[in-house]
């Protein structure tokens, strides 16, 4: 066997090459990929951390196994986190190592561990595994939120969201929210904290509260916290025509979207109260020079109209004419100072928003996952789907198939049981997909070259 094809055989529990057994096992699993070792800074070595003797925290062990520490983490950071050849036992073994690494002295190591766990939980249901380690995970997230910097806080908040999605509604997720909620709220309201960290925490706070809160006063408190953030983007002066975007705009967008999500589970009386407060102020955000803010405000307005008409079928909005004029202008926006991509995206969304406000119509969307289909036929369902898709990423389809909580949210019923043979026939191997894509690319290239090459036309003519 050629030298570059050799692999080391993983041995758990044993030590070899000066590194831990886990490092050797993982390096072998990675196929013996060799990368340059990147040193890790101990910039935050002063942070209080629990003492631990795990070999996972020793970067030198990964170097001696022929693989850098970050290279080891790349196994968990991509869509192939769960190789079909891997077993549940292998995955859980690797996750235990990542959980240990959330206590490491290096901020980069802790961040990578948090991201690795998050990607694994987003890609596979591991309810029993995390239920046993819920307290440990919650403590790690709490420590990283309190003492970490921007990127680490973002990774911790993202993991908290997926952790609650895995646990679903119940005592366990309530305890997670009870522990992390005050910290998330503090970061969101902290003007000295990183905008990106505050943005991710706002989304996390909304998602976790949507799943776990059983206390109506806590729900109202969360709504108020998010309101205090995004309402800062409202027009303050009557003579102002455009809301200029600021570094805080991304935070305001995330807060608005999280607030809108929570509004969908509020009692009718609270919904009426919020409609009265925001129906006449929210349209001012349509004048923002940030396309994402305009779209977020437009979709929130469409959802508010849907809720209002659900409560009162004959709901009347006083400024309907001026609002529809504004929406129509955005749906046909041709301003030259705006990017073409932004204009195209904006026009597409606002055509649907205008139809919703004027005609009470919603263009039904179809989401396919496995052998099933889900029809998104209203703004509430669309906003809920978009929110969880943002959190789960490519794992959304898997969770729609397997996660009982999400299936209840979208009224899909119990998970559909598909046997392994049927599932295998529905999939196409990576190699087959590669061959298919290569053949398609060659065919397109050949056809394009033939059309562009005049000499080919002349040759065929004669």
Short mmCIF file of C-alpha atoms in Angstrom, two decimals, residues 3-249:
data_model
loop_
_atom_site.label_atom_id
_atom_site.label_comp_id
_atom_site.label_asym_id
_atom_site.label_seq_id
_atom_site.Cartn_x
_atom_site.Cartn_y
_atom_site.Cartn_z
CA UNK A 3 2.65 5.48 1.97
CA UNK A 4 0.11 8.26 1.51
CA UNK A 5 -2.75 5.74 1.66
CA UNK A 6 -1.84 4.25 5.03
CA UNK A 7 -4.08 4.82 8.00
CA UNK A 8 -3.54 4.29 11.66
CA UNK A 9 -5.94 1.96 13.42
CA UNK A 10 -7.86 3.79 16.16
CA UNK A 11 -7.53 2.41 19.68
CA UNK A 12 -9.80 3.90 22.29
CA UNK A 13 -8.62 4.26 25.79
CA UNK A 14 -4.97 3.74 24.91
CA UNK A 15 -2.26 6.33 24.49
CA UNK A 16 0.19 6.42 21.65
CA UNK A 17 2.46 8.91 20.02
CA UNK A 18 2.41 11.12 23.09
CA UNK A 19 -1.29 12.02 22.57
CA UNK A 20 -4.58 10.94 24.00
CA UNK A 21 -6.49 7.91 22.74
CA UNK A 22 -9.29 10.20 21.59
CA UNK A 23 -6.93 12.26 19.47
CA UNK A 24 -5.47 9.15 17.85
CA UNK A 25 -8.91 7.73 17.17
CA UNK A 26 -10.11 10.94 15.62
CA UNK A 27 -7.02 11.40 13.50
CA UNK A 28 -7.54 7.89 12.18
CA UNK A 29 -11.18 8.58 11.50
CA UNK A 30 -10.20 11.67 9.53
CA UNK A 31 -8.28 9.49 7.12
CA UNK A 32 -4.85 10.61 8.24
CA UNK A 33 -5.14 14.14 6.87
CA UNK A 34 -1.96 16.08 7.56
CA UNK A 35 -2.16 19.75 8.35
CA UNK A 36 0.22 22.30 9.80
CA UNK A 37 -0.21 22.78 13.51
CA UNK A 38 -1.57 26.19 14.43
CA UNK A 39 -0.51 27.47 17.84
CA UNK A 40 -3.29 28.65 20.16
CA UNK A 41 -3.05 31.81 22.17
CA UNK A 42 -3.63 31.87 25.89
CA UNK A 43 -4.87 35.44 25.71
CA UNK A 44 -7.59 34.68 28.23
CA UNK A 45 -5.59 32.32 30.43
CA UNK A 46 -6.70 34.41 33.38
CA UNK A 47 -10.28 33.27 32.91
CA UNK A 48 -11.41 30.98 35.65
CA UNK A 49 -11.81 27.49 34.29
CA UNK A 50 -12.26 24.14 35.88
CA UNK A 51 -9.12 22.05 36.11
CA UNK A 52 -9.18 19.02 33.87
CA UNK A 53 -6.77 16.32 32.85
CA UNK A 54 -8.38 15.28 29.57
CA UNK A 55 -5.95 14.58 26.76
CA UNK A 56 -8.35 16.38 24.42
CA UNK A 57 -7.06 19.74 25.64
CA UNK A 58 -3.45 19.09 24.67
CA UNK A 59 -2.85 20.45 21.15
CA UNK A 60 0.52 18.70 20.98
CA UNK A 61 -1.22 15.34 20.98
CA UNK A 62 -2.97 16.26 17.73
CA UNK A 63 0.29 17.42 16.22
CA UNK A 64 1.99 14.13 16.98
CA UNK A 65 -0.92 12.25 15.44
CA UNK A 66 -0.26 14.14 12.20
CA UNK A 67 -3.32 16.41 12.33
CA UNK A 68 -3.81 19.93 13.60
CA UNK A 69 -6.27 20.65 16.37
CA UNK A 70 -8.50 22.76 14.11
CA UNK A 71 -8.29 20.06 11.46
CA UNK A 72 -9.80 17.67 14.00
CA UNK A 73 -12.68 20.08 14.56
CA UNK A 74 -13.37 20.37 10.85
CA UNK A 75 -14.89 16.91 11.11
CA UNK A 76 -17.77 18.53 12.96
CA UNK A 77 -18.05 21.90 11.25
CA UNK A 78 -19.19 20.81 7.80
CA UNK A 79 -22.34 19.16 6.46
CA UNK A 80 -20.64 15.76 6.58
CA UNK A 81 -20.63 15.81 10.39
CA UNK A 82 -22.47 12.50 10.31
CA UNK A 83 -20.88 10.18 7.81
CA UNK A 84 -23.16 7.31 6.90
CA UNK A 85 -20.36 4.91 7.82
CA UNK A 86 -20.09 6.36 11.30
CA UNK A 87 -22.00 4.83 14.16
CA UNK A 88 -23.98 6.41 16.94
CA UNK A 89 -21.35 5.23 19.38
CA UNK A 90 -18.54 6.91 17.41
CA UNK A 91 -20.45 10.18 17.27
CA UNK A 92 -21.22 10.19 20.98
CA UNK A 93 -17.56 9.38 21.74
CA UNK A 94 -16.44 12.40 19.72
CA UNK A 95 -19.07 14.64 21.30
CA UNK A 96 -17.88 13.73 24.79
CA UNK A 97 -14.45 14.98 23.76
CA UNK A 98 -15.92 18.23 22.45
CA UNK A 99 -17.87 18.76 25.67
CA UNK A 100 -14.61 18.40 27.60
CA UNK A 101 -13.00 20.97 25.32
CA UNK A 102 -15.60 23.63 26.18
CA UNK A 103 -13.56 24.01 29.40
CA UNK A 104 -10.24 24.55 27.64
CA UNK A 105 -8.02 27.56 28.42
CA UNK A 106 -7.91 28.67 24.77
CA UNK A 107 -10.83 30.76 23.51
CA UNK A 108 -10.37 29.39 19.98
CA UNK A 109 -10.56 25.85 21.27
CA UNK A 110 -13.72 26.53 23.27
CA UNK A 111 -15.34 28.27 20.32
CA UNK A 112 -14.53 25.40 17.96
CA UNK A 113 -15.89 22.89 20.48
CA UNK A 114 -19.15 24.84 20.83
CA UNK A 115 -19.53 25.03 17.05
CA UNK A 116 -18.78 21.33 16.69
CA UNK A 117 -21.45 20.34 19.22
CA UNK A 118 -23.94 22.74 17.64
CA UNK A 119 -23.40 21.30 14.15
CA UNK A 120 -23.76 17.75 15.45
CA UNK A 121 -27.02 18.55 17.26
CA UNK A 122 -28.33 20.36 14.18
CA UNK A 123 -27.61 17.31 12.01
CA UNK A 124 -28.94 14.47 14.14
CA UNK A 125 -31.41 13.84 16.94
CA UNK A 126 -29.42 13.05 20.09
CA UNK A 127 -32.10 13.55 22.74
CA UNK A 128 -31.05 10.77 25.14
CA UNK A 129 -27.37 11.71 24.89
CA UNK A 130 -27.84 15.40 25.66
CA UNK A 131 -30.51 14.74 28.29
CA UNK A 132 -27.86 13.02 30.40
CA UNK A 133 -25.44 15.92 29.84
CA UNK A 134 -27.87 18.82 29.85
CA UNK A 135 -26.50 20.35 33.05
CA UNK A 136 -22.92 20.10 31.82
CA UNK A 137 -23.78 21.68 28.47
CA UNK A 138 -25.80 24.44 30.12
CA UNK A 139 -22.94 25.24 32.50
CA UNK A 140 -20.47 25.38 29.60
CA UNK A 141 -22.73 27.69 27.59
CA UNK A 142 -23.27 29.91 30.64
CA UNK A 143 -19.52 30.17 31.28
CA UNK A 144 -18.76 31.01 27.63
CA UNK A 145 -21.51 33.64 27.49
CA UNK A 146 -20.31 35.31 30.67
CA UNK A 147 -16.55 35.26 30.14
CA UNK A 148 -16.08 34.80 26.42
CA UNK A 149 -15.63 37.44 23.75
CA UNK A 150 -17.74 38.10 20.65
CA UNK A 151 -17.18 34.94 18.58
CA UNK A 152 -17.32 32.65 21.59
CA UNK A 153 -20.54 34.27 22.79
CA UNK A 154 -22.08 33.83 19.35
CA UNK A 155 -21.10 30.14 19.28
CA UNK A 156 -22.51 29.62 22.78
CA UNK A 157 -25.82 31.34 21.95
CA UNK A 158 -26.18 29.33 18.73
CA UNK A 159 -25.61 26.10 20.67
CA UNK A 160 -28.20 27.14 23.26
CA UNK A 161 -30.81 27.52 20.50
CA UNK A 162 -30.15 24.07 19.06
CA UNK A 163 -30.03 22.55 22.55
CA UNK A 164 -33.57 23.79 23.24
CA UNK A 165 -34.75 22.57 19.82
CA UNK A 166 -33.41 19.10 20.69
CA UNK A 167 -35.01 19.07 24.15
CA UNK A 168 -38.33 20.52 23.00
CA UNK A 169 -40.89 22.01 25.40
CA UNK A 170 -40.70 20.66 28.93
CA UNK A 171 -39.00 20.97 32.29
CA UNK A 172 -35.50 20.41 30.85
CA UNK A 173 -35.66 23.26 28.33
CA UNK A 174 -37.38 25.49 30.90
CA UNK A 175 -34.41 25.03 33.21
CA UNK A 176 -32.02 25.84 30.36
CA UNK A 177 -33.92 29.07 29.67
CA UNK A 178 -34.12 29.90 33.37
CA UNK A 179 -30.33 29.65 33.62
CA UNK A 180 -29.38 31.34 30.33
CA UNK A 181 -32.26 33.82 29.91
CA UNK A 182 -30.95 36.53 32.29
CA UNK A 183 -27.47 36.31 30.72
CA UNK A 184 -28.84 36.55 27.18
CA UNK A 185 -30.96 39.55 28.18
CA UNK A 186 -27.96 41.25 29.77
CA UNK A 187 -25.83 40.82 26.62
CA UNK A 188 -28.65 42.03 24.34
CA UNK A 189 -29.05 45.22 26.36
CA UNK A 190 -25.32 45.81 26.90
CA UNK A 191 -24.27 48.69 24.66
CA UNK A 192 -20.59 47.85 25.14
CA UNK A 193 -20.95 44.25 23.92
CA UNK A 194 -20.26 43.17 20.34
CA UNK A 195 -23.13 43.89 17.93
CA UNK A 196 -22.75 40.43 16.38
CA UNK A 197 -22.93 38.75 19.79
CA UNK A 198 -26.00 40.80 20.74
CA UNK A 199 -27.62 39.92 17.41
CA UNK A 200 -27.14 36.16 17.88
CA UNK A 201 -28.28 36.40 21.51
CA UNK A 202 -31.48 38.18 20.41
CA UNK A 203 -32.32 35.36 17.99
CA UNK A 204 -31.42 32.76 20.62
CA UNK A 205 -33.53 34.45 23.28
CA UNK A 206 -36.55 34.52 20.97
CA UNK A 207 -36.17 30.88 19.86
CA UNK A 208 -35.57 29.52 23.38
CA UNK A 209 -38.49 31.50 24.78
CA UNK A 210 -40.73 30.28 21.92
CA UNK A 211 -39.86 26.68 22.82
CA UNK A 212 -39.45 26.65 26.56
CA UNK A 213 -41.35 29.42 28.29
CA UNK A 214 -44.33 28.31 30.34
CA UNK A 215 -44.65 31.55 32.27
CA UNK A 216 -46.73 34.22 30.54
CA UNK A 217 -45.03 37.01 32.48
CA UNK A 218 -41.64 35.77 31.22
CA UNK A 219 -42.99 35.81 27.67
CA UNK A 220 -44.15 39.42 28.07
CA UNK A 221 -40.82 40.38 29.63
CA UNK A 222 -38.94 38.92 26.65
CA UNK A 223 -41.20 40.78 24.22
CA UNK A 224 -40.53 44.03 26.06
CA UNK A 225 -36.77 43.44 26.00
CA UNK A 226 -36.80 42.89 22.22
CA UNK A 227 -39.14 45.86 21.69
CA UNK A 228 -36.75 48.17 23.50
CA UNK A 229 -34.11 47.26 20.92
CA UNK A 230 -35.81 47.42 17.52
CA UNK A 231 -38.01 50.44 18.30
CA UNK A 232 -34.82 52.52 18.36
CA UNK A 233 -34.95 52.34 14.56
CA UNK A 234 -38.36 54.04 14.37
CA UNK A 235 -38.42 57.51 12.83
CA UNK A 236 -37.92 60.04 15.59
CA UNK A 237 -38.72 63.18 13.55
CA UNK A 238 -41.75 63.74 11.37
CA UNK A 239 -39.74 65.57 8.70
CA UNK A 240 -37.26 62.70 8.31
CA UNK A 241 -37.74 60.76 5.09
CA UNK A 242 -35.14 58.03 5.33
CA UNK A 243 -33.85 55.96 8.24
CA UNK A 244 -30.10 55.69 7.85
CA UNK A 245 -28.64 52.33 8.76
CA UNK A 246 -26.14 52.12 11.60
CA UNK A 247 -23.95 49.31 12.98
CA UNK A 248 -26.89 48.54 15.28
CA UNK A 249 -29.25 47.86 12.35
#
